[in-house]
Amino acid sequence: LIETQMENHLRTPNISDHPCFNGAVHGKKGRLHLPISPACNIQCRFCRRDCNSKELRPGVAKGILPIEEAVDIVGKALELCPEITVVGIAGPGDALASFHAVEAFQQVHKAYPHLIKCLSTNGLALPGKADLLYDLGVRTVTVTVNAVDPWSASKVVSHILWEGKVYRGEEAGRILLAHQLRGIQQASQRGIVVKVNTVLIPTINDHCIGDIARTVKKAGATVHNIIPLIPQHELKDIPAPTCEQINKARSDGEVYLKQFRHCQHCRADACGIIGKEDLSAKLYGGRRMET
Ligand code: SF4
Ligand code: SF4
């Protein structure tokens, strides 16, 4: 065991061990999401964050994990599932809207330098962070880009909060997109693989999936993950896209970017091998968490 631990400390994170970026290890390697980020700096009209143990969707976790418990949880997760190669932070809020994710990665990277750190963000606070993230072992970043024109953006996002000021409507959309593209460019130039998630929202962005893929590819993204809308919050009356609509969107995106088709829309505290038993209930069972 000591030899294995020493070997792990000599290894650096390797993207080919990421089950969501390398199909060859899909179903063999696992991932752990640390539910560490409590807040968000934008409000998407479809987003309803929640703390519960039942729902299987992004934005949901049993509770918020205190930063000082992150290393302990990673250790316990590795005991439950030694195949874990990725520690991700994907909520329940935005990973860059507070300092929690960076501090947790600092501690986790020190303890487990061989694990890939993976971060999901809306991209508003991504510019200027590429060097910091790389030094924390982050090798994969997912940026959610749902629109590349201000009108669609204003229909997806009700407001953003930037440098203490609230922006709404098309102005919010313009600022968000500029930050997303600059963040993608800087991260990809630093050697971080950038995947873009797009929530497919019929009547709002289904006509511009090709434009989104073309624009983010130009900025440096290499993979595109189109995920169907879960109708809730302000967009609860928009029906979820049909399989035909999802396939059409992926075909439109594929003209420009490789499409990732195996996303399971994991919880913000998911643990284990994707497609197999989710171990988060075992991992957090009995642990009192802030909600
Ligand atoms: Fe919710 Fe993510 Fe949008 Fe924030 S960026 S409102 S957490 S979906
Ligand atoms: Fe992979 Fe999708 Fe789950 Fe993220 S949400 S870990 S991309 S399957």
Short mmCIF file of C-alpha atoms and ligand atoms in Angstrom, two decimals:
data_model
loop_
_atom_site.label_atom_id
_atom_site.label_comp_id
_atom_site.label_asym_id
_atom_site.label_seq_id
_atom_site.Cartn_x
_atom_site.Cartn_y
_atom_site.Cartn_z
CA LEU A 1 0.00 0.00 0.00
CA ILE A 2 2.80 2.42 0.94
CA GLU A 3 4.53 1.69 -2.38
CA THR A 4 1.30 2.39 -4.27
CA GLN A 5 0.84 5.66 -2.39
CA MET A 6 4.42 6.69 -3.20
CA GLU A 7 3.94 5.80 -6.86
CA ASN A 8 0.73 7.84 -6.93
CA HIS A 9 2.54 10.87 -5.55
CA LEU A 10 5.05 10.66 -8.40
CA ARG A 11 2.31 10.53 -11.04
CA THR A 12 0.68 13.59 -12.53
CA PRO A 13 -2.97 13.67 -13.66
CA ASN A 14 -3.45 12.02 -17.03
CA ILE A 15 -6.46 12.94 -19.15
CA SER A 16 -6.59 9.46 -20.69
CA ASP A 17 -7.78 8.20 -17.27
CA HIS A 18 -10.96 10.36 -17.44
CA PRO A 19 -14.00 8.17 -18.21
CA CYS A 20 -15.92 11.10 -19.73
CA PHE A 21 -13.10 12.13 -22.06
CA ASN A 22 -11.73 8.74 -23.10
CA GLY A 23 -14.24 6.15 -24.31
CA ALA A 24 -11.68 3.37 -23.78
CA VAL A 25 -11.92 3.73 -19.98
CA HIS A 26 -15.66 4.47 -19.84
CA GLY A 27 -17.22 1.88 -17.51
CA LYS A 28 -13.79 1.05 -16.06
CA LYS A 29 -12.65 4.21 -14.30
CA GLY A 30 -14.75 6.19 -11.84
CA ARG A 31 -15.33 9.78 -10.77
CA LEU A 32 -16.20 11.58 -7.57
CA HIS A 33 -18.06 14.90 -7.50
CA LEU A 34 -17.39 16.99 -4.40
CA PRO A 35 -20.55 19.01 -3.59
CA ILE A 36 -18.54 21.91 -2.29
CA SER A 37 -19.73 25.03 -4.14
CA PRO A 38 -22.72 26.61 -2.37
CA ALA A 39 -23.46 29.66 -4.52
CA CYS A 40 -23.93 30.78 -8.10
CA ASN A 41 -23.10 34.05 -9.82
CA ILE A 42 -25.83 33.80 -12.47
CA GLN A 43 -29.42 32.58 -12.53
CA CYS A 44 -30.38 30.23 -15.35
CA ARG A 45 -34.12 30.23 -15.92
CA PHE A 46 -34.23 26.41 -15.82
CA CYS A 47 -32.12 25.91 -12.68
CA ARG A 48 -33.56 24.67 -9.42
CA ARG A 49 -30.79 23.67 -7.04
CA ASP A 50 -31.76 21.40 -4.20
CA CYS A 51 -30.39 19.30 -1.38
CA ASN A 52 -31.87 15.81 -1.22
CA SER A 53 -30.81 12.20 -1.59
CA LYS A 54 -33.40 11.21 -4.19
CA GLU A 55 -33.14 13.19 -7.41
CA LEU A 56 -30.66 12.02 -10.04
CA ARG A 57 -29.78 15.24 -11.80
CA PRO A 58 -27.18 18.04 -11.81
CA GLY A 59 -27.63 20.78 -9.20
CA VAL A 60 -28.66 18.28 -6.53
CA ALA A 61 -26.59 16.96 -3.61
CA LYS A 62 -27.31 15.65 -0.15
CA GLY A 63 -25.79 18.85 1.23
CA ILE A 64 -22.77 21.13 1.01
CA LEU A 65 -19.47 19.51 1.95
CA PRO A 66 -17.23 21.67 4.19
CA ILE A 67 -13.87 22.37 2.51
CA GLU A 68 -11.92 20.82 5.40
CA GLU A 69 -13.70 17.48 4.85
CA ALA A 70 -12.83 17.19 1.14
CA VAL A 71 -9.59 15.19 1.56
CA ASP A 72 -11.27 12.79 3.97
CA ILE A 73 -14.16 12.21 1.57
CA VAL A 74 -11.79 11.53 -1.34
CA GLY A 75 -10.01 8.91 0.79
CA LYS A 76 -13.31 7.25 1.72
CA ALA A 77 -14.47 7.33 -1.91
CA LEU A 78 -11.26 5.61 -3.01
CA GLU A 79 -11.85 2.90 -0.42
CA LEU A 80 -15.38 2.37 -1.79
CA CYS A 81 -14.25 2.58 -5.42
CA PRO A 82 -10.48 2.27 -6.06
CA GLU A 83 -11.15 2.82 -9.79
CA ILE A 84 -11.83 6.53 -9.21
CA THR A 85 -9.41 8.61 -11.30
CA VAL A 86 -11.26 11.94 -11.34
CA VAL A 87 -12.27 14.36 -8.61
CA GLY A 88 -14.75 16.82 -10.08
CA ILE A 89 -16.48 19.88 -8.73
CA ALA A 90 -19.78 20.51 -10.42
CA GLY A 91 -21.92 22.31 -7.94
CA PRO A 92 -24.47 22.39 -6.55
CA GLY A 93 -23.73 26.08 -7.38
CA ASP A 94 -21.04 27.35 -9.72
CA ALA A 95 -17.54 26.08 -9.01
CA LEU A 96 -15.96 29.51 -9.53
CA ALA A 97 -18.61 31.70 -7.88
CA SER A 98 -17.00 31.15 -4.48
CA PHE A 99 -13.50 30.25 -3.24
CA HIS A 100 -14.60 26.80 -2.04
CA ALA A 101 -13.62 24.78 -5.13
CA VAL A 102 -10.15 26.29 -5.43
CA GLU A 103 -9.42 25.71 -1.73
CA ALA A 104 -10.73 22.16 -1.86
CA PHE A 105 -8.66 21.38 -4.98
CA GLN A 106 -5.58 22.84 -3.29
CA GLN A 107 -5.95 20.38 -0.42
CA VAL A 108 -7.03 17.42 -2.54
CA HIS A 109 -4.23 17.93 -5.08
CA LYS A 110 -1.66 17.96 -2.30
CA ALA A 111 -3.00 14.68 -0.90
CA TYR A 112 -3.83 13.00 -4.24
CA PRO A 113 -1.69 14.58 -6.98
CA HIS A 114 -2.27 11.69 -9.40
CA LEU A 115 -6.06 12.20 -9.56
CA ILE A 116 -7.40 14.39 -12.37
CA LYS A 117 -9.21 17.45 -11.10
CA CYS A 118 -12.20 18.36 -13.26
CA LEU A 119 -14.21 21.57 -12.92
CA SER A 120 -17.60 22.59 -14.28
CA THR A 121 -18.54 26.24 -14.56
CA ASN A 122 -20.82 28.66 -16.34
CA GLY A 123 -17.59 30.47 -17.32
CA LEU A 124 -18.40 33.92 -15.94
CA ALA A 125 -15.45 33.82 -13.53
CA LEU A 126 -13.17 31.63 -15.67
CA PRO A 127 -10.98 34.32 -17.32
CA GLY A 128 -7.65 34.77 -15.55
CA LYS A 129 -7.80 31.38 -13.78
CA ALA A 130 -6.10 29.04 -16.28
CA ASP A 131 -2.67 29.00 -14.60
CA LEU A 132 -4.18 28.61 -11.13
CA LEU A 133 -6.40 25.73 -12.22
CA TYR A 134 -3.60 23.95 -14.07
CA ASP A 135 -1.38 24.18 -11.00
CA LEU A 136 -4.17 22.59 -8.95
CA GLY A 137 -4.15 19.54 -11.24
CA VAL A 138 -7.19 20.61 -13.25
CA ARG A 139 -6.84 19.00 -16.68
CA THR A 140 -10.48 19.11 -17.81
CA VAL A 141 -12.92 21.98 -17.62
CA THR A 142 -16.56 21.95 -18.67
CA VAL A 143 -18.10 25.29 -19.56
CA THR A 144 -21.86 25.45 -20.05
CA VAL A 145 -22.63 27.64 -23.06
CA ASN A 146 -26.32 27.73 -23.90
CA ALA A 147 -26.35 30.67 -26.31
CA VAL A 148 -24.00 32.70 -28.45
CA ASP A 149 -26.41 35.50 -29.35
CA PRO A 150 -27.66 38.02 -26.78
CA TRP A 151 -31.37 37.37 -27.45
CA SER A 152 -31.17 33.63 -26.76
CA ALA A 153 -28.88 34.26 -23.81
CA SER A 154 -31.45 36.62 -22.26
CA LYS A 155 -34.09 33.87 -22.57
CA VAL A 156 -31.84 31.34 -20.83
CA VAL A 157 -30.37 33.52 -18.07
CA SER A 158 -32.42 35.97 -16.01
CA HIS A 159 -29.46 37.84 -14.55
CA ILE A 160 -25.75 37.69 -13.80
CA LEU A 161 -23.82 39.15 -10.88
CA TRP A 162 -20.42 40.53 -11.82
CA GLU A 163 -18.14 42.65 -9.65
CA GLY A 164 -20.97 43.54 -7.31
CA LYS A 165 -23.40 44.61 -10.03
CA VAL A 166 -26.46 42.81 -11.38
CA TYR A 167 -26.88 42.74 -15.17
CA ARG A 168 -30.04 41.58 -16.93
CA GLY A 169 -31.32 40.89 -20.43
CA GLU A 170 -29.09 41.10 -23.49
CA GLU A 171 -26.38 43.01 -21.62
CA ALA A 172 -26.03 40.08 -19.21
CA GLY A 173 -25.85 37.71 -22.19
CA ARG A 174 -23.11 39.75 -23.88
CA ILE A 175 -20.93 39.89 -20.75
CA LEU A 176 -21.42 36.18 -20.00
CA LEU A 177 -20.52 35.09 -23.53
CA ALA A 178 -17.42 37.31 -23.67
CA HIS A 179 -16.19 35.81 -20.39
CA GLN A 180 -17.00 32.25 -21.49
CA LEU A 181 -15.07 32.56 -24.75
CA ARG A 182 -12.08 34.26 -23.11
CA GLY A 183 -12.05 31.61 -20.38
CA ILE A 184 -12.22 28.75 -22.91
CA GLN A 185 -9.41 30.29 -24.94
CA GLN A 186 -7.12 30.77 -21.94
CA ALA A 187 -7.80 27.31 -20.49
CA SER A 188 -7.25 25.51 -23.78
CA GLN A 189 -4.05 27.47 -24.44
CA ARG A 190 -2.81 26.39 -20.99
CA GLY A 191 -3.28 22.73 -21.94
CA ILE A 192 -6.60 22.09 -20.22
CA VAL A 193 -9.10 20.11 -22.28
CA VAL A 194 -12.34 22.07 -22.57
CA LYS A 195 -15.71 20.42 -23.03
CA VAL A 196 -18.75 22.59 -23.62
CA ASN A 197 -22.13 21.57 -22.25
CA THR A 198 -25.23 22.97 -23.92
CA VAL A 199 -28.68 22.50 -22.41
CA LEU A 200 -30.98 21.96 -25.40
CA ILE A 201 -34.03 24.18 -24.90
CA PRO A 202 -36.71 23.89 -27.62
CA THR A 203 -37.81 27.27 -29.06
CA ILE A 204 -34.94 29.08 -27.33
CA ASN A 205 -31.62 27.64 -28.53
CA ASP A 206 -32.51 24.62 -30.68
CA HIS A 207 -32.04 26.71 -33.84
CA CYS A 208 -28.49 27.77 -33.00
CA ILE A 209 -26.67 24.63 -31.81
CA GLY A 210 -24.40 24.73 -34.87
CA ASP A 211 -23.53 28.38 -34.12
CA ILE A 212 -22.71 27.49 -30.53
CA ALA A 213 -20.47 24.57 -31.57
CA ARG A 214 -18.70 26.66 -34.23
CA THR A 215 -18.10 29.55 -31.83
CA VAL A 216 -16.77 27.52 -28.90
CA LYS A 217 -14.59 25.42 -31.19
CA LYS A 218 -12.97 28.60 -32.47
CA ALA A 219 -12.26 29.55 -28.85
CA GLY A 220 -10.56 26.19 -28.18
CA ALA A 221 -13.21 23.70 -26.98
CA THR A 222 -12.75 20.16 -28.29
CA VAL A 223 -15.82 18.25 -27.11
CA HIS A 224 -19.53 19.14 -27.06
CA ASN A 225 -22.11 17.62 -24.72
CA ILE A 226 -25.73 18.44 -25.56
CA ILE A 227 -28.01 17.68 -22.64
CA PRO A 228 -31.80 17.84 -22.76
CA LEU A 229 -33.67 20.47 -20.77
CA ILE A 230 -35.26 19.27 -17.54
CA PRO A 231 -38.35 21.55 -17.50
CA GLN A 232 -38.39 23.30 -14.16
CA HIS A 233 -38.29 26.74 -12.51
CA GLU A 234 -39.13 29.52 -15.03
CA LEU A 235 -38.91 27.10 -17.99
CA LYS A 236 -41.19 24.47 -16.45
CA ASP A 237 -43.74 24.89 -19.26
CA ILE A 238 -41.27 24.22 -22.09
CA PRO A 239 -41.44 20.51 -22.96
CA ALA A 240 -38.20 18.54 -22.76
CA PRO A 241 -36.74 17.93 -26.23
CA THR A 242 -37.70 14.71 -27.97
CA CYS A 243 -35.13 12.12 -29.06
CA GLU A 244 -35.47 13.46 -32.63
CA GLN A 245 -34.74 17.00 -31.47
CA ILE A 246 -31.71 15.81 -29.49
CA ASN A 247 -30.37 13.82 -32.45
CA LYS A 248 -30.88 16.79 -34.79
CA ALA A 249 -29.05 19.09 -32.35
CA ARG A 250 -26.14 16.64 -32.09
CA SER A 251 -25.95 16.41 -35.88
CA ASP A 252 -25.87 20.21 -36.09
CA GLY A 253 -23.11 20.36 -33.47
CA GLU A 254 -21.14 17.49 -34.96
CA VAL A 255 -20.35 19.55 -38.05
CA TYR A 256 -17.90 21.42 -35.83
CA LEU A 257 -17.22 19.42 -32.67
CA LYS A 258 -16.98 15.83 -31.50
CA GLN A 259 -20.22 15.04 -29.64
CA PHE A 260 -20.19 13.32 -26.25
CA ARG A 261 -23.28 11.12 -26.13
CA HIS A 262 -22.92 9.19 -22.88
CA CYS A 263 -23.54 11.84 -20.26
CA GLN A 264 -25.63 10.54 -17.35
CA HIS A 265 -26.45 14.02 -15.92
CA CYS A 266 -24.87 13.08 -12.62
CA ARG A 267 -25.68 14.58 -9.24
CA ALA A 268 -23.31 17.13 -7.75
CA ASP A 269 -22.22 14.47 -5.22
CA ALA A 270 -22.00 11.47 -7.59
CA CYS A 271 -19.47 8.77 -6.73
CA GLY A 272 -18.34 5.63 -8.53
CA ILE A 273 -18.21 4.23 -12.04
CA ILE A 274 -20.67 5.94 -14.38
CA GLY A 275 -23.52 3.60 -15.29
CA LYS A 276 -22.99 1.42 -12.21
CA GLU A 277 -24.29 1.86 -8.66
CA ASP A 278 -24.00 5.43 -7.40
CA LEU A 279 -22.09 5.23 -4.13
CA SER A 280 -22.90 8.73 -2.86
CA ALA A 281 -25.51 7.45 -0.37
CA LYS A 282 -22.89 5.09 1.12
CA LEU A 283 -20.24 7.80 1.07
CA TYR A 284 -22.30 10.45 2.85
CA GLY A 285 -24.66 8.14 4.77
CA GLY A 286 -24.94 9.29 8.38
CA ARG A 287 -22.87 12.44 7.73
CA ARG A 288 -24.64 15.64 8.76
CA MET A 289 -24.40 18.21 6.01
CA GLU A 290 -25.48 21.80 5.62
CA THR A 291 -28.34 22.26 3.19
FE1 SF4 B 1 -27.79 26.73 -11.89
FE2 SF4 B 1 -25.43 26.17 -13.01
FE3 SF4 B 1 -27.04 28.06 -14.06
FE4 SF4 B 1 -25.81 28.51 -11.74
S1 SF4 B 1 -24.84 28.21 -13.75
S2 SF4 B 1 -27.96 28.94 -12.20
S3 SF4 B 1 -25.84 26.45 -10.80
S4 SF4 B 1 -27.44 25.83 -13.94
FE1 SF4 B 2 -19.44 12.52 -16.93
FE2 SF4 B 2 -21.76 13.69 -17.60
FE3 SF4 B 2 -21.48 12.61 -15.18
FE4 SF4 B 2 -20.11 14.83 -15.79
S1 SF4 B 2 -22.33 14.64 -15.60
S2 SF4 B 2 -19.32 13.00 -14.73
S3 SF4 B 2 -19.70 14.47 -18.00
S4 SF4 B 2 -21.41 11.49 -17.16
#
